PDB file of C-alpha atoms in Angstrom:
ATOM      1  CA  ILE A   1      86.398 110.549 106.645  1.00 54.00           C
ATOM      2  CA  LYS A   2      90.073 109.932 108.209  1.00 55.00           C
ATOM      3  CA  GLN A   3      90.506 106.127 106.986  1.00 58.00           C
ATOM      4  CA  GLU A   4      88.872 106.861 103.582  1.00 59.00           C
ATOM      5  CA  ALA A   5      90.405 110.073 102.677  1.00 58.00           C
ATOM      6  CA  THR A   6      87.075 110.884 100.728  1.00 64.00           C
ATOM      7  CA  ILE A   7      83.742 112.444 101.603  1.00 66.00           C
ATOM      8  CA  THR A   8      80.624 110.988 100.632  1.00 75.00           C
ATOM      9  CA  ASN A   9      77.227 112.909  99.876  1.00 76.00           C
ATOM     10  CA  THR A  10      75.800 111.903 103.333  1.00 83.00           C
ATOM     11  CA  GLN A  11      78.960 113.246 105.171  1.00 77.00           C
ATOM     12  CA  ARG A  12      78.886 116.442 103.123  1.00 76.00           C
ATOM     13  CA  GLU A  13      75.459 117.004 103.875  1.00 83.00           C
ATOM     14  CA  THR A  14      76.146 116.400 107.700  1.00 84.00           C
ATOM     15  CA  LEU A  15      78.927 118.876 107.365  1.00 78.00           C
ATOM     16  CA  PHE A  16      76.599 121.500 105.884  1.00 80.00           C
ATOM     17  CA  LYS A  17      74.270 120.970 108.735  1.00 86.00           C
ATOM     18  CA  ILE A  18      76.998 121.368 111.541  1.00 82.00           C
ATOM     19  CA  VAL A  19      78.195 124.505 109.833  1.00 79.00           C
ATOM     20  CA  ALA A  20      74.429 125.713 109.835  1.00 83.00           C
ATOM     21  CA  GLN A  21      73.989 124.627 113.403  1.00 85.00           C
ATOM     22  CA  ILE A  22      77.214 126.464 114.317  1.00 80.00           C
ATOM     23  CA  ASN A  23      76.216 129.644 112.830  1.00 80.00           C
ATOM     24  CA  ALA A  24      72.797 129.477 114.265  1.00 83.00           C
ATOM     25  CA  ALA A  25      74.297 128.804 117.951  1.00 80.00           C
ATOM     26  CA  SER A  26      76.717 131.833 117.570  1.00 77.00           C
ATOM     27  CA  MET A  27      73.966 134.002 116.357  1.00 79.00           C
ATOM     28  CA  ASP A  28      71.546 132.767 119.406  1.00 78.00           C
ATOM     29  CA  VAL A  29      74.454 133.238 122.006  1.00 73.00           C
ATOM     30  CA  ILE A  30      75.312 136.785 120.690  1.00 71.00           C
ATOM     31  CA  SER A  31      71.869 138.073 119.701  1.00 73.00           C
ATOM     32  CA  LYS A  32      69.117 136.409 121.563  1.00 70.00           C
ATOM     33  CA  LEU A  33      70.526 136.076 124.728  1.00 67.00           C
ATOM     34  CA  GLY A  34      72.530 139.163 124.827  1.00 67.00           C
ATOM     35  CA  ILE A  35      75.137 138.164 127.184  1.00 66.00           C
ATOM     36  CA  LYS A  36      77.571 140.846 126.117  1.00 67.00           C
ATOM     37  CA  ASP A  37      74.951 143.631 126.305  1.00 66.00           C
ATOM     38  CA  ARG A  38      73.872 145.611 129.389  1.00 66.00           C
ATOM     39  CA  SER A  39      70.504 145.598 130.413  1.00 64.00           C
ATOM     40  CA  ASP A  40      68.181 148.489 129.949  1.00 67.00           C
ATOM     41  CA  THR A  41      67.547 148.611 133.718  1.00 60.00           C
ATOM     42  CA  ALA A  42      71.431 149.082 134.394  1.00 55.00           C
ATOM     43  CA  TRP A  43      71.466 151.646 131.686  1.00 64.00           C
ATOM     44  CA  ASN A  44      68.533 153.706 133.374  1.00 71.00           C
ATOM     45  CA  LEU A  45      69.364 153.111 136.970  1.00 74.00           C
ATOM     46  CA  SER A  46      72.895 153.652 138.154  1.00 75.00           C
ATOM     47  CA  LYS A  47      72.293 151.481 141.334  1.00 74.00           C
ATOM     48  CA  TYR A  48      72.062 148.546 139.333  1.00 75.00           C
ATOM     49  CA  VAL A  49      74.954 148.941 137.397  1.00 76.00           C
ATOM     50  CA  HIS A  50      77.111 147.482 140.351  1.00 79.00           C
ATOM     51  CA  ILE A  51      74.546 144.532 140.790  1.00 79.00           C
ATOM     52  CA  HIS A  52      74.973 143.783 136.993  1.00 76.00           C
ATOM     53  CA  GLU A  53      78.648 143.972 136.914  1.00 81.00           C
ATOM     54  CA  GLY A  54      78.803 141.871 140.038  1.00 84.00           C
ATOM     55  CA  MET A  55      76.461 139.150 138.645  1.00 83.00           C
ATOM     56  CA  ARG A  56      78.579 138.980 135.341  1.00 83.00           C
ATOM     57  CA  GLU A  57      81.980 138.527 137.478  1.00 87.00           C
ATOM     58  CA  GLU A  58      79.854 135.837 139.672  1.00 88.00           C
ATOM     59  CA  PHE A  59      78.827 133.777 136.748  1.00 85.00           C
ATOM     60  CA  GLU A  60      82.052 134.570 134.804  1.00 87.00           C
ATOM     61  CA  LEU A  61      79.713 135.361 131.662  1.00 82.00           C
ATOM     62  CA  ASP A  62      82.840 136.838 129.519  1.00 84.00           C
ATOM     63  CA  THR A  63      85.002 133.792 130.424  1.00 89.00           C
ATOM     64  CA  ARG A  64      82.258 131.431 129.702  1.00 86.00           C
ATOM     65  CA  LEU A  65      81.216 133.156 126.407  1.00 83.00           C
ATOM     66  CA  ASP A  66      84.721 133.228 125.186  1.00 88.00           C
ATOM     67  CA  ARG A  67      85.144 129.537 125.848  1.00 90.00           C
ATOM     68  CA  VAL A  68      82.040 128.880 123.975  1.00 83.00           C
ATOM     69  CA  GLN A  69      83.003 130.951 121.183  1.00 84.00           C
ATOM     70  CA  HIS A  70      86.381 129.276 120.881  1.00 90.00           C
ATOM     71  CA  LYS A  71      84.954 125.848 120.848  1.00 87.00           C
ATOM     72  CA  LEU A  72      82.391 126.828 118.136  1.00 81.00           C
ATOM     73  CA  ASN A  73      85.299 128.396 115.833  1.00 86.00           C
ATOM     74  CA  LEU A  74      87.320 125.193 116.355  1.00 88.00           C
ATOM     75  CA  VAL A  75      84.227 123.063 115.087  1.00 82.00           C
ATOM     76  CA  GLN A  76      83.575 125.427 112.350  1.00 81.00           C
ATOM     77  CA  LYS A  77      87.338 125.613 111.027  1.00 87.00           C
ATOM     78  CA  ASN A  78      87.284 121.762 111.086  1.00 84.00           C
ATOM     79  CA  ALA A  79      84.020 121.603 109.062  1.00 79.00           C
ATOM     80  CA  GLN A  80      85.537 124.446 106.681  1.00 83.00           C
ATOM     81  CA  PHE A  81      88.434 122.310 106.387  1.00 85.00           C
ATOM     82  CA  TYR A  82      86.524 119.177 105.362  1.00 80.00           C
ATOM     83  CA  LEU A  83      84.195 121.345 103.078  1.00 81.00           C
ATOM     84  CA  GLU A  84      87.364 122.503 101.185  1.00 87.00           C
ATOM     85  CA  VAL A  85      88.632 118.721 100.795  1.00 83.00           C
ATOM     86  CA  PHE A  86      85.473 118.126  99.463  1.00 82.00           C
ATOM     87  CA  GLN A  87      85.259 121.060  96.978  1.00 87.00           C
ATOM     88  CA  HIS A  88      88.999 120.166  95.832  1.00 89.00           C
ATOM     89  CA  GLN A  89      87.980 116.629  95.214  1.00 85.00           C
ATOM     90  CA  LYS A  90      85.033 117.764  93.024  1.00 87.00           C
ATOM     91  CA  SER A  91      87.096 120.083  91.031  1.00 93.00           C
ATOM     92  CA  ASN A  92      90.160 117.562  90.765  1.00 93.00           C
ATOM     93  CA  THR A  93      87.173 115.170  89.260  1.00 92.00           C
ATOM     94  CA  LEU A  94      85.985 117.716  87.011  1.00 95.00           C
ATOM     95  CA  GLU A  95      89.815 118.547  85.778  1.00 96.00           C
ATOM     96  CA  TRP A  96      90.410 114.979  84.741  1.00 95.00           C
ATOM     97  CA  VAL A  97      87.003 114.825  82.853  1.00 96.00           C
ATOM     98  CA  ILE A  98      88.122 117.994  80.801  1.00 97.00           C
ATOM     99  CA  VAL A  99      91.378 116.594  80.110  1.00 97.00           C
ATOM    100  CA  PHE A 100      89.875 113.410  78.951  1.00 97.00           C
ATOM    101  CA  LEU A 101      87.670 115.227  76.808  1.00 96.00           C
ATOM    102  CA  ILE A 102      90.151 117.452  75.276  1.00 97.00           C
ATOM    103  CA  THR A 103      92.369 114.276  74.517  1.00 96.00           C
ATOM    104  CA  PHE A 104      89.279 112.494  72.813  1.00 93.00           C
ATOM    105  CA  GLU A 105      88.972 115.676  70.679  1.00 92.00           C
ATOM    106  CA  CYS A 106      92.450 115.869  69.622  1.00 93.00           C
ATOM    107  CA  ILE A 107      92.558 112.143  68.805  1.00 90.00           C
ATOM    108  CA  LEU A 108      89.294 112.868  66.704  1.00 86.00           C
ATOM    109  CA  MET A 109      90.999 115.776  65.152  1.00 87.00           C
ATOM    110  CA  ILE A 110      94.461 113.934  64.104  1.00 90.00           C
ATOM    111  CA  SER A 111      92.501 110.939  62.775  1.00 85.00           C
ATOM    112  CA  GLU A 112      90.395 113.140  60.722  1.00 83.00           C
ATOM    113  CA  MET A 113      93.315 115.143  59.372  1.00 86.00           C
ATOM    114  CA  SER A 114      95.217 111.904  58.760  1.00 86.00           C
ATOM    115  CA  GLY A 115      92.477 110.591  56.288  1.00 80.00           C
ATOM    116  CA  PHE A 116      91.743 107.902  58.674  1.00 78.00           C
ATOM    117  CA  GLY A 117      88.760 109.567  60.083  1.00 74.00           C
ATOM    118  CA  GLN A 118      86.689 109.346  57.086  1.00 74.00           C
ATOM    119  CA  HIS A 119      87.093 105.433  57.232  1.00 72.00           C
ATOM    120  CA  LEU A 120      86.470 105.372  61.021  1.00 70.00           C
ATOM    121  CA  PHE A 121      83.467 107.550  60.771  1.00 70.00           C
ATOM    122  CA  SER A 122      82.121 105.184  57.882  1.00 70.00           C
ATOM    123  CA  TYR A 123      82.371 102.279  60.276  1.00 64.00           C
ATOM    124  CA  ALA A 124      80.595 104.260  62.673  1.00 62.00           C
ATOM    125  CA  ASN A 125      77.762 104.940  60.364  1.00 61.00           C
ATOM    126  CA  PHE A 126      77.674 101.183  59.477  1.00 57.00           C
ATOM    127  CA  PHE A 127      77.239 100.234  63.042  1.00 55.00           C
ATOM    128  CA  GLN A 128      74.527 102.966  63.842  1.00 58.00           C
ATOM    129  CA  GLY A 129      72.306 101.017  61.205  1.00 55.00           C
ATOM    130  CA  ASP A 130      73.107 103.457  58.298  1.00 48.00           C
ATOM    131  CA  ALA A 131      74.572 100.698  56.193  1.00 47.00           C
ATOM    132  CA  THR A 132      71.595 100.801  53.514  1.00 50.00           C
ATOM    133  CA  SER A 133      73.075 103.867  51.765  1.00 53.00           C
ATOM    134  CA  ASN A 134      74.980 103.326  48.976  1.00 59.00           C
ATOM    135  CA  ASP A 135      77.816 105.499  50.027  1.00 62.00           C
ATOM    136  CA  THR A 136      78.605 103.765  53.218  1.00 58.00           C
ATOM    137  CA  ILE A 137      78.385 100.343  51.515  1.00 62.00           C
ATOM    138  CA  GLU A 138      80.814 101.606  48.749  1.00 69.00           C
ATOM    139  CA  SER A 139      83.232 103.211  51.430  1.00 67.00           C
ATOM    140  CA  LEU A 140      83.165  99.802  53.254  1.00 64.00           C
ATOM    141  CA  LYS A 141      84.168  98.116  49.858  1.00 72.00           C
ATOM    142  CA  SER A 142      86.830 100.641  48.974  1.00 74.00           C
ATOM    143  CA  ILE A 143      88.511  99.930  52.617  1.00 72.00           C
ATOM    144  CA  GLN A 144      88.375  96.345  51.999  1.00 71.00           C
ATOM    145  CA  THR A 145      89.850  96.700  48.738  1.00 76.00           C
ATOM    146  CA  GLN A 146      92.739  99.056  50.106  1.00 74.00           C
ATOM    147  CA  LYS A 147      93.405  96.245  52.586  1.00 70.00           C
ATOM    148  CA  ASP A 148      93.551  93.398  50.098  1.00 72.00           C
ATOM    149  CA  GLY A 149      95.851  95.649  47.931  1.00 71.00           C
ATOM    150  CA  GLU A 150      98.006  96.428  50.769  1.00 69.00           C
ATOM    151  CA  ALA A 151      98.102  92.539  51.729  1.00 66.00           C
ATOM    152  CA  ASN A 152      99.086  91.297  48.194  1.00 68.00           C
ATOM    153  CA  GLY A 153     101.610  94.354  47.566  1.00 58.00           C
TER     154      GLY A 153
END
């Protein structure tokens, strides 16, 4: 990603998986493991509160959990950054498509307003296989006559 400055579909899917794994890991650490929660035994029997607190300090649960959460946040921020870059690339492409379509529509409108559009569209009908109609053949003949008149005049 760093060298190419673009994100492919495979890389985008990988980023989505990483974000999902980070969210799942955060939820597992907080809810399933219950590291921050005090056990029911410690709540019910006051003599176990000291043991519970001693074990938390001995195993450094608070600092380890903070480190894990900090690392998960860093990875999540990096993944979020790349997802935003991908979104920007996608919206940039769509903006250029819209600009192209508006420009094309303006060109068609100007050509139609100038009178050249009728001739242009009669050529288009000719190339689409609609040349058997008398109107198309007549319009092609009139165009040729106009060109001959301009060349002689």
